[in-house]
Coordinates of C-alpha atoms and ligand atoms in Angstrom, one line a residue:
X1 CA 0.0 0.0 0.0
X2 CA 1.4 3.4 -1.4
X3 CA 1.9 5.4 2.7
X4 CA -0.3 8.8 3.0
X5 CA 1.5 12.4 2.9
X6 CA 2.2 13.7 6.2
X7 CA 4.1 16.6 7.4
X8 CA 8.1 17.0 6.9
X9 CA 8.1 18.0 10.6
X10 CA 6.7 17.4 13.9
X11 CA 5.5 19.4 17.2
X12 CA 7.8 20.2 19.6
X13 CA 5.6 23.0 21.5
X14 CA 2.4 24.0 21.4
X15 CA 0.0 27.1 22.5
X16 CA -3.7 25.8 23.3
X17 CA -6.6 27.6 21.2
X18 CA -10.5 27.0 22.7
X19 CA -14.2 26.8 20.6
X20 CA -16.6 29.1 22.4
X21 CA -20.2 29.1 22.2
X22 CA -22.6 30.7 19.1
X23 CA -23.9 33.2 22.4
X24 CA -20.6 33.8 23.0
X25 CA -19.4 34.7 19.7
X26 CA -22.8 37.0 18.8
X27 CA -22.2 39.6 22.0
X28 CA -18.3 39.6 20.5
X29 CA -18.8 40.6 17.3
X30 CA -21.8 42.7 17.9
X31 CA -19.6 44.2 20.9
X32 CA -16.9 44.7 17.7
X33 CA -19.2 45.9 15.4
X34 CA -18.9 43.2 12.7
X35 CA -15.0 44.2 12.3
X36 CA -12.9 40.7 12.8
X37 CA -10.1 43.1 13.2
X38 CA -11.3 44.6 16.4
X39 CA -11.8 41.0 17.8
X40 CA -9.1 40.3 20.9
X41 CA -7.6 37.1 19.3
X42 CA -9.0 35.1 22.5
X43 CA -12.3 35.5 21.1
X44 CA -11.1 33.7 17.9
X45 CA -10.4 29.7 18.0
X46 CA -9.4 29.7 14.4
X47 CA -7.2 32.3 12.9
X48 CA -6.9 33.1 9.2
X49 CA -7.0 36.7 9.6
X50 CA -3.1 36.9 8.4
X51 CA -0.7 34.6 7.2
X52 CA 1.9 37.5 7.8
X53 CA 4.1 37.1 11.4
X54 CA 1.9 34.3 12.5
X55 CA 3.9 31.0 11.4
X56 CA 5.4 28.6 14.2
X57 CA 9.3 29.0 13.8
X58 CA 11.2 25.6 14.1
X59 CA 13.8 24.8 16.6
X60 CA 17.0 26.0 14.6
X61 CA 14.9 29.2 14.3
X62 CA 15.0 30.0 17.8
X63 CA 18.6 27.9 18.7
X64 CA 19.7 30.9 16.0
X65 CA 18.1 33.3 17.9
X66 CA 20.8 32.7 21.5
X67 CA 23.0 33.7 19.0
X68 CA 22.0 37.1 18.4
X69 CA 24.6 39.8 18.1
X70 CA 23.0 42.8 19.7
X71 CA 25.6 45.6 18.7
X72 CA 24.1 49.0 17.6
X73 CA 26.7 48.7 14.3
X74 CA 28.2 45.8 12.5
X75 CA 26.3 43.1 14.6
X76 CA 28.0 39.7 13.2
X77 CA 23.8 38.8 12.6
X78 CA 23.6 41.3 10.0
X79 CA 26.2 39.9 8.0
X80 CA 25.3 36.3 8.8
X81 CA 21.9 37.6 7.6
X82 CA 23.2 39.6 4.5
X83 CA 25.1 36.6 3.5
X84 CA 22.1 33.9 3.4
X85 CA 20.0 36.7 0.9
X86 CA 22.8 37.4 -1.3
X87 CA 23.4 33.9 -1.6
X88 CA 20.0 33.6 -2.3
X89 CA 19.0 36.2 -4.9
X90 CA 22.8 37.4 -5.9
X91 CA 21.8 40.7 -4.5
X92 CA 25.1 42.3 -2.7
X93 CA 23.6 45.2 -1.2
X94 CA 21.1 44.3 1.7
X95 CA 19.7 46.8 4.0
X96 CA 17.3 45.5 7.1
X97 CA 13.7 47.2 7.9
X98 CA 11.1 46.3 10.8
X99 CA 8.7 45.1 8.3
X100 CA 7.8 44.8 4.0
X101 CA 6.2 47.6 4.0
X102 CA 9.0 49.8 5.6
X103 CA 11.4 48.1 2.6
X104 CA 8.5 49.7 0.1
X105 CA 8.9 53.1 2.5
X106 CA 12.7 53.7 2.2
X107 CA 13.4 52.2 -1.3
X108 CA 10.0 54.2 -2.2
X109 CA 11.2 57.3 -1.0
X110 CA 14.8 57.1 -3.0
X111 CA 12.6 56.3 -5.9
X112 CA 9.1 57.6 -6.3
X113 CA 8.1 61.3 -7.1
X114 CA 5.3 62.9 -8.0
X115 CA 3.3 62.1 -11.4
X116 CA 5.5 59.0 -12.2
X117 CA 4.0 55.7 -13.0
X118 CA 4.6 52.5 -11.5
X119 CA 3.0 49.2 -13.1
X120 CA 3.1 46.1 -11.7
X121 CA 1.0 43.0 -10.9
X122 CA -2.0 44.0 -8.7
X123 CA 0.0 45.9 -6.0
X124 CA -0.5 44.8 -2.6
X125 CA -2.1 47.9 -0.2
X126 CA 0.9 49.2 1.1
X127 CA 2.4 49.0 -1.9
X128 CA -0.1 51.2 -3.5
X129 CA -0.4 53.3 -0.5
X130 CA 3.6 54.3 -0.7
X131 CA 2.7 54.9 -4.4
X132 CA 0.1 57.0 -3.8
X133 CA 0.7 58.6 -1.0
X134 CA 3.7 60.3 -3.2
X135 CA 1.1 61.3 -5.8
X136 CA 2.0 58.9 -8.1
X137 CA 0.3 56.1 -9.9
X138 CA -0.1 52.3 -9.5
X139 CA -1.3 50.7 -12.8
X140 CA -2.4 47.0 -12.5
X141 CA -1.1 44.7 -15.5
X142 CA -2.4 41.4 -13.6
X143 CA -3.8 39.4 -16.6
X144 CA -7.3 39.8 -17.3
X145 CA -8.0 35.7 -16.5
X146 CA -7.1 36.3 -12.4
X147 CA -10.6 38.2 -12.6
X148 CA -12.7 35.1 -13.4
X149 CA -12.4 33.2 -10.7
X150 CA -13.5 30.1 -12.0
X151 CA -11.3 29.9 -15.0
X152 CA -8.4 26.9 -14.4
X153 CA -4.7 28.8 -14.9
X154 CA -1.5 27.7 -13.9
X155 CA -0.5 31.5 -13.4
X156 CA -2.9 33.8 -12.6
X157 CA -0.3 36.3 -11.1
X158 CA 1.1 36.7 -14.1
X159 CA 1.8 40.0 -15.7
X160 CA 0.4 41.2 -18.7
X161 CA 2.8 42.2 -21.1
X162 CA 1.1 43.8 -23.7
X163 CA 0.0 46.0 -21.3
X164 CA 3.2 46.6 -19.8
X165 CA 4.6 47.5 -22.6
X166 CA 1.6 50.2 -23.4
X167 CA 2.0 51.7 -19.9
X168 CA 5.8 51.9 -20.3
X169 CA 5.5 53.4 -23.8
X170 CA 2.6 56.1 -22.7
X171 CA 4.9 57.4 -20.2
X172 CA 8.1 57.0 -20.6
X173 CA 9.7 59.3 -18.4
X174 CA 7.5 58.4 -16.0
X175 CA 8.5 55.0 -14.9
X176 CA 11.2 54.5 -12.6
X177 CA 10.4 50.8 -11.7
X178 CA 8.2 47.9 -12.7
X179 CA 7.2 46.1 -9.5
X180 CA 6.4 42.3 -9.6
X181 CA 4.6 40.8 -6.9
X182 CA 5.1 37.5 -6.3
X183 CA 2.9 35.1 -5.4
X184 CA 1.1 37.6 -6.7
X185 CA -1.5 38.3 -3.0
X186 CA -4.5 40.3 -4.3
X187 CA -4.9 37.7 -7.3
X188 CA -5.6 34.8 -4.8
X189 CA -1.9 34.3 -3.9
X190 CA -1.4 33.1 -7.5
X191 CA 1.8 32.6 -8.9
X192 CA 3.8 34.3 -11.5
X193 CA 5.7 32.0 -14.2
X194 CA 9.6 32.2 -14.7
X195 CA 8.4 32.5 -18.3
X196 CA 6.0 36.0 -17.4
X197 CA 9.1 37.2 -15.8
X198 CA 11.4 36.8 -18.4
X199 CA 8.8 38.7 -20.5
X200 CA 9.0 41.5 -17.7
X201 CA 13.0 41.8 -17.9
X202 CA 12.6 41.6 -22.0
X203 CA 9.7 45.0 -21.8
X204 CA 12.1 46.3 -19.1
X205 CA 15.0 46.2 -20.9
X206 CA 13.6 47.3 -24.2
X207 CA 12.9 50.4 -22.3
X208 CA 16.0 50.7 -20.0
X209 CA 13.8 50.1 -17.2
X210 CA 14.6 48.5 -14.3
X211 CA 12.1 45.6 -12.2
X212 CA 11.5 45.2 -8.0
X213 CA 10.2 42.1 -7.1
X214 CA 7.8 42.5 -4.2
X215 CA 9.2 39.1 -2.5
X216 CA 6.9 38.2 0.5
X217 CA 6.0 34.9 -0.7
X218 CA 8.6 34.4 -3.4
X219 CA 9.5 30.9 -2.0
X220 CA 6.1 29.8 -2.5
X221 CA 6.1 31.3 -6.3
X222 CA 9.4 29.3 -6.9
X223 CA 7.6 26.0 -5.6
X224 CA 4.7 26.8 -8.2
X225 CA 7.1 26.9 -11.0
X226 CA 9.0 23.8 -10.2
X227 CA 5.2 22.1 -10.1
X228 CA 3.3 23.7 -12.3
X229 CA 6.4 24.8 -15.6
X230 CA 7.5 22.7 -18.1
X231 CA 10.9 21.7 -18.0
X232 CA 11.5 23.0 -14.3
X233 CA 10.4 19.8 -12.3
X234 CA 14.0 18.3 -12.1
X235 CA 15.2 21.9 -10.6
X236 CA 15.5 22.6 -6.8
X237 CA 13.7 25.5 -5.3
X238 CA 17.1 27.0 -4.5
X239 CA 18.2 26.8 -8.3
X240 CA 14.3 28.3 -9.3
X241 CA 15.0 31.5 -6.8
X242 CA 18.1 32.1 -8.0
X243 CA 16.7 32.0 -12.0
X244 CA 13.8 34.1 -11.1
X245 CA 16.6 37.1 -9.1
X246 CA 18.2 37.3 -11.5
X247 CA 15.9 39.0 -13.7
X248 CA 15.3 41.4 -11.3
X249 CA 17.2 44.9 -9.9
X250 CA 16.3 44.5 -6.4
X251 CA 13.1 42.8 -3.9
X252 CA 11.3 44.6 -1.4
X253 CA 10.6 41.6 1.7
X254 CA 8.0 41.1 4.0
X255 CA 10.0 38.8 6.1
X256 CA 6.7 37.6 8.1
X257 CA 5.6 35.3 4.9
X258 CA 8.4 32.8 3.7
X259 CA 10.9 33.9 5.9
X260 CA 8.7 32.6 8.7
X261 CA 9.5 34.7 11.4
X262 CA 7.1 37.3 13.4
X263 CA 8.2 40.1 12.4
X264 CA 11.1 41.6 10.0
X265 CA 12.0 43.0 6.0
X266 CA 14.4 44.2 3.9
X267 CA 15.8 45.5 0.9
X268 CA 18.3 43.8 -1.7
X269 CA 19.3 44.9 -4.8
X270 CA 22.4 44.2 -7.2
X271 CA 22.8 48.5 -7.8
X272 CA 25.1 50.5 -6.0
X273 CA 23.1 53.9 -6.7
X274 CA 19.6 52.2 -5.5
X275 CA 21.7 51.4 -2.6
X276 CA 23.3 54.8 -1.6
X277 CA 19.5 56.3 -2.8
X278 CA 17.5 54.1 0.0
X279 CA 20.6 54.4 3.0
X280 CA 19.6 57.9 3.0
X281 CA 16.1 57.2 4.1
X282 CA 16.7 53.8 5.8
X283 CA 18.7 55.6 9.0
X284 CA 16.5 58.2 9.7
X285 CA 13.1 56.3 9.2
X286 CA 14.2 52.5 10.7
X287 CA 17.5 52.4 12.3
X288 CA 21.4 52.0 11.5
X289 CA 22.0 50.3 8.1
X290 CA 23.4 47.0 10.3
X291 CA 19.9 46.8 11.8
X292 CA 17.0 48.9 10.0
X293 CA 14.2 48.1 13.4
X294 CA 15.9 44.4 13.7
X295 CA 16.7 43.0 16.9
X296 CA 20.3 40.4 16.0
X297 CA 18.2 37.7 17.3
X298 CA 15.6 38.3 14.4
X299 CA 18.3 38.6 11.7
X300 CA 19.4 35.6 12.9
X301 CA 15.8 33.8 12.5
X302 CA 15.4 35.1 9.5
X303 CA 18.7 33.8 7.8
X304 CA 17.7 30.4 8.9
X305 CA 14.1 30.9 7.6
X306 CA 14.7 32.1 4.8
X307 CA 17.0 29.2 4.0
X308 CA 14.5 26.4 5.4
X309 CA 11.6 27.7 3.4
X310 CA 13.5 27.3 0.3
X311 CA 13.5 23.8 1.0
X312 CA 11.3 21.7 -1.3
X313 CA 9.9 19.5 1.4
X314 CA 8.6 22.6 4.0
X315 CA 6.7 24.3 1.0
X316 CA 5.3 20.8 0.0
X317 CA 3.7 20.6 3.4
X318 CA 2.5 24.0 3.4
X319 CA 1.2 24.4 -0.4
X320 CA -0.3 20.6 0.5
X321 CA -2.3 21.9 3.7
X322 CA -3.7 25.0 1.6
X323 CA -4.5 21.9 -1.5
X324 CA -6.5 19.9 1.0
X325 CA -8.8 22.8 2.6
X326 CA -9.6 23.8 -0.8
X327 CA -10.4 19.6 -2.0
X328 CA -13.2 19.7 1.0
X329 CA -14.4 22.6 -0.6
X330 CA -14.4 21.2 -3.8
X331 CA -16.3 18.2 -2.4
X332 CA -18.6 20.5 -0.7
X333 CA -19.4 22.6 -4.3
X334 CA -18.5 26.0 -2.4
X335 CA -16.3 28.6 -4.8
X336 CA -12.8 29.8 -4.3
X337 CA -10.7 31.7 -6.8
X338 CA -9.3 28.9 -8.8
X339 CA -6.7 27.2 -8.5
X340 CA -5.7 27.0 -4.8
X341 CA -3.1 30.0 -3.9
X342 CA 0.3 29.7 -2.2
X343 CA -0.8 30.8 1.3
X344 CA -4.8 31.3 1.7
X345 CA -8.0 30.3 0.1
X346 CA -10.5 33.3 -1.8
X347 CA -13.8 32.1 -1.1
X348 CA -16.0 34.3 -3.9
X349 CA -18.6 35.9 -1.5
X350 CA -20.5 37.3 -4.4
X351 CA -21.2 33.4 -5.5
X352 CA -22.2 32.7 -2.7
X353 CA -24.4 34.6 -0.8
X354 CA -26.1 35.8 -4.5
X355 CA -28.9 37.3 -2.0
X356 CA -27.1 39.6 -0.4
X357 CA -27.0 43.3 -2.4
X358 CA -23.5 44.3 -3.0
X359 CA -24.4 48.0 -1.2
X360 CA -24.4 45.4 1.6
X361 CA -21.2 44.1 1.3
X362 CA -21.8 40.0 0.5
X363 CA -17.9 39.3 1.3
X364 CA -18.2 41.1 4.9
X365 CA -21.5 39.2 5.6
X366 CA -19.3 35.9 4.9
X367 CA -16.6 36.8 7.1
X368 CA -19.4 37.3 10.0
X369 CA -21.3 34.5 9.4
X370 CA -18.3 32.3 9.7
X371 CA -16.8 33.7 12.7
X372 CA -21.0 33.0 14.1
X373 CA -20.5 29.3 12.8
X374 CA -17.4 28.5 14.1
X375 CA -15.3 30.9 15.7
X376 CA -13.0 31.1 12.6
X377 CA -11.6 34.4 11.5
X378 CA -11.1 35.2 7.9
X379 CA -10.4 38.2 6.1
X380 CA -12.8 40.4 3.9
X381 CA -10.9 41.2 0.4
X382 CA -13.6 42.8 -0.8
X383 CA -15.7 46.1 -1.5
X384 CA -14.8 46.9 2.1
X385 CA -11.1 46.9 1.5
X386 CA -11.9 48.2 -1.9
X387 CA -12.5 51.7 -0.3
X388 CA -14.2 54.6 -1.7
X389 CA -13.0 56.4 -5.0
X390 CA -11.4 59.3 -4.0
X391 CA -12.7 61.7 -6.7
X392 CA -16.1 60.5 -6.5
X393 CA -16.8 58.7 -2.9
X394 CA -18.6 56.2 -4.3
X395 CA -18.1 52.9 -3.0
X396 CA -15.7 50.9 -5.8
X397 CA -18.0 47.8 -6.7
X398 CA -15.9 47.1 -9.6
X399 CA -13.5 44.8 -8.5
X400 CA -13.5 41.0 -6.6
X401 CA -15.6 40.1 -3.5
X402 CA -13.9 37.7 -1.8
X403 CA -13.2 36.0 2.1
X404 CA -9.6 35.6 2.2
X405 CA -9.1 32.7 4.7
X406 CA -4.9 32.7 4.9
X407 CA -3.4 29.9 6.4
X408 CA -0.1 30.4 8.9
X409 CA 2.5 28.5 8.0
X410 CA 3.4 25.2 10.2
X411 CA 1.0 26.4 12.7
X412 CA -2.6 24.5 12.2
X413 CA -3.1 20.7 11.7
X414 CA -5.2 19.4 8.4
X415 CA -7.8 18.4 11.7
X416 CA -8.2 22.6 11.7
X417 CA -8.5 22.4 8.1
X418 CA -11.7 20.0 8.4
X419 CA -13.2 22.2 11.1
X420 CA -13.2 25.1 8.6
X421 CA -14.2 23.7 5.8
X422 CA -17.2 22.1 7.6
X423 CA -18.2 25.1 9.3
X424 CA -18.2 26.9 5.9
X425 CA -20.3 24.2 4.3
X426 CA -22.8 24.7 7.3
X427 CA -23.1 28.4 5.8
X428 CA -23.2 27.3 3.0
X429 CA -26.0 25.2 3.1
X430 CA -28.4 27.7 4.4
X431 CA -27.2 30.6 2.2
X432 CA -30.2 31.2 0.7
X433 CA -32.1 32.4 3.8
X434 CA -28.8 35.0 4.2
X435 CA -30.6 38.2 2.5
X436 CA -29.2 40.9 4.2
X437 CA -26.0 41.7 4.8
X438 CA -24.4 45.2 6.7
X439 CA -24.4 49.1 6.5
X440 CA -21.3 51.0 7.4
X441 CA -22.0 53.3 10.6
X442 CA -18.3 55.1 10.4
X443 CA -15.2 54.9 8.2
X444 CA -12.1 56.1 7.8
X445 CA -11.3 57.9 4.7
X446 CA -8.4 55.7 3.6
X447 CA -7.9 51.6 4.7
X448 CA -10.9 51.7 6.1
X449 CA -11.6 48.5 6.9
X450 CA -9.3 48.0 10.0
X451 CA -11.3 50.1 12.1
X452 CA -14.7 50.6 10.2
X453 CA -17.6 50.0 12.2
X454 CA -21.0 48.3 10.5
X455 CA -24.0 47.4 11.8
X456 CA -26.7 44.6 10.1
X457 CA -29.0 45.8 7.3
X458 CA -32.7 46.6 8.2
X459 CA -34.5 43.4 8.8
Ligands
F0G1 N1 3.6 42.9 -0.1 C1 2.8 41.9 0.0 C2 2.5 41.0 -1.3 C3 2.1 41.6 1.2 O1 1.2 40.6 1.2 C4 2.3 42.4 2.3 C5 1.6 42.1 3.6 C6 3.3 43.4 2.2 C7 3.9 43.6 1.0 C8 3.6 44.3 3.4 O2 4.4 43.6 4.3 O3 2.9 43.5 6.4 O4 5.4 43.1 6.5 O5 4.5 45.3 6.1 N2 0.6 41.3 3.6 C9 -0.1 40.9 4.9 C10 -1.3 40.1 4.5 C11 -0.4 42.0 5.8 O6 -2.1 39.8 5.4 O7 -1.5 39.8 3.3 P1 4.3 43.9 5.9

């Protein structure tokens, strides 16, 4: 008998989580105003809210971390750190930051002015914020198949290149980087091909342009391409990173995805001039350039996590977990951006609670009504998130109305992954009496949807 899959690691600590009752869980969330993020994580017994800082580290993470050289410059962590990503990516220059989106803040600041034009592959929030925020303009290339979420594609993050090359050409004095995010988050966590990014360098180059990889879940990407591209099965993940570096000028990191620690960044980048351009910005805004908002004994964790992740056998077990949540939901007929992401499942709110009026935000109802069932916190990427236009204040309908449910690395058991897919079929099977959905009582003007307040419909 061929054995089962199982896990390429087992428990050597554990935190204890607790189901509470549907009375419980309905003063909670009316107490939080149907905003999952203003639940105290006790209240929560299953948490996909984030697959960001909330993976279990593994014992050479934290051995690593007695090791931490705590000097203000020159700590011996930094380089052991600097040393792991340039081997890596090939990048020489590395500077720390507390977090991804600080990386997109300093490089940003060296790099963005106002009126210029940034494409990239659906840029994630902070990404666009640091764009925006410096008056200048994100343009999505993602390829128009991520938008149906029922077609079958290998690489729905890809980028489109036509229209790459049409943004490039419309402005070109205007671009001063392509960004490419990869797994491509806002998609689904869908992956972008070695092939799409050689087509990125070859529109980049034909314009003298150079390219950022937005890196949090690059590890995850490479695994994609050694499963999913011809001719790349035979490769290790290590020899898949290094191919897709190299057609890029530097990476902004989120160190909380694949480099599996709580929290942490960076910058890399092969250019000297990128390099002196972001040091300027990096000391005043995160630290000295040896720790950017680092503690040694993060650095260290991240250098081993970084390399651990890039281990065929960890993303196996992780991309595996994410492929059996969405197989129950297959069995159970319920909708999910197609196929399975890198690190969460989309459930497509709008096909499934077809009752619901958008005004009353279906994806938001989802996200309650699954925190009711079972205690489980997801994620609304939706019309919430969406925000308002900010030349019109209308709400933006126009996009995807999803329930992200993100799954932390090494931290749940497939058991977890049969609760939540059970307690979604049991909304799922009575999602025809769900008619209404919720009203926004107070909002912030921009990224609303951490602290928004909403209140249900009129019966
Ligand atoms: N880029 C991508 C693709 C991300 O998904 C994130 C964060 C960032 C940049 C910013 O990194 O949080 O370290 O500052 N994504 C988290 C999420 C928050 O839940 O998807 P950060």
């Amino acid at each position: 008998m061929e054995l089962p899959f199982a896990e390429s690691w087992r428990i050597k600590m554990v935190e204890p989580i607790r189901p509470s009752s549907r009375q419980e869980r309905e003063q909670w969330i009316r107490d939080c105003h149907y905003n999952v993020f203003q639940l105290p994580a006790w209240q929560v017994y299953i948490d996909l809210l984030t697959d960001s800082g909330t993976g279990a580290m593994s014992d050479r993470q934290w051995s690593a971390m007695m090791m931490g050289d705590e000097s203000y410059a020159g700590a011996r962590s930094f380089f052991k750190m600097k040393d792991t990503i340039t081997r890596l990516t090939g990048f020489g220059y590395v500077i720390p930051t507390h977090q991804g989106r600080a990386a997109e803040n300093v490089l940003f600041s060296a790099l963005v002015k106002e009126g210029d034009v940034v494409p990239g592959n659906s840029h994630f929030d902070t990404t666009k914020g640091h764009i925006e925020s410096r008056k200048a303009k994100a343009v999505d290339c993602t390829i128009a198949e991520s938008r149906d979420t029922q077609l079958e594609h290998p690489f729905k993050g890809n980028v489109d290149t036509e229209m790459l090359d049409r943004v490039i050409s419309e402005n070109p004095d205007k671009v001063p980087f392509i960004i490419v995010t990869i797994t491509n988050n806002t998609a689904g966590g869908q992956p972008v091909s070695l092939e799409n990014l050689r087509q990125v360098r070859r529109v980049a180059d034909k314009y003298g342009k150079r390219v950022i990889f937005d890196s949090a879940r690059f590890a995850e990407n490479a695994y994609f391409i050694k499963t999913r591209e011809e001719g790349q099965a035979n490769r290790s993940i290590k020899e898949i990173v290094r191919d897709m570096f190299d057609l890029a000028d530097g990476m902004t990191m989120s160190a909380k995805k694949d480099a599996i620690v709580n929290m942490g960044g960076f910058i890399a980048t092969r250019h000297e001039d990128w390099f002196e351009g972001a040091k300027r910005f990096a000391i005043p805004f995160e630290g000295y350039l040896t720790y950017g908002g680092m503690n040694g004994r993060d650095m260290e964790a991240l250098a081993v996590g970084l390399d651990e992740n890039t281990e065929f056998d960890n993303l196996h077990t992780r991309i595996h977990q994410v492929q059996f949540l969405a197989s129950l939901l297959d069995e159970y007929g319920i909708p999910y951006q197609r196929p399975a992401g890198g690190h969460a499942i989309f459930v497509d709110a709008s096909k499934v609670l077809t009752n619901v009026p958008k005004e009353e935000f279906p994806a938001q109802t989802l996200t309650v009504e699954l925190y009711l069932e079972a205690g489980i916190r997801g994620c609304e990427i939706g019309y919430i998130l969406a925000d308002r236009d900010p030349v019109t204040r209308e709400n933006r309908f126009g996009g995807l109305d999803l329930l992200r449910l993100a799954i932390p690395r090494r931290t749940y058991t497939d058991n977890h992954m049969r609760v939540i897919a059970a307690a979604l079929k049991n909304v799922y099977d009575r999602r025809e009496s769900i008619t209404r959905g919720y009203v926004i009582t107070e909002e912030a003007p921009l990224m609303r949807h951490f602290t928004v307040k909403l209140a249900p419909a009129e019966q």
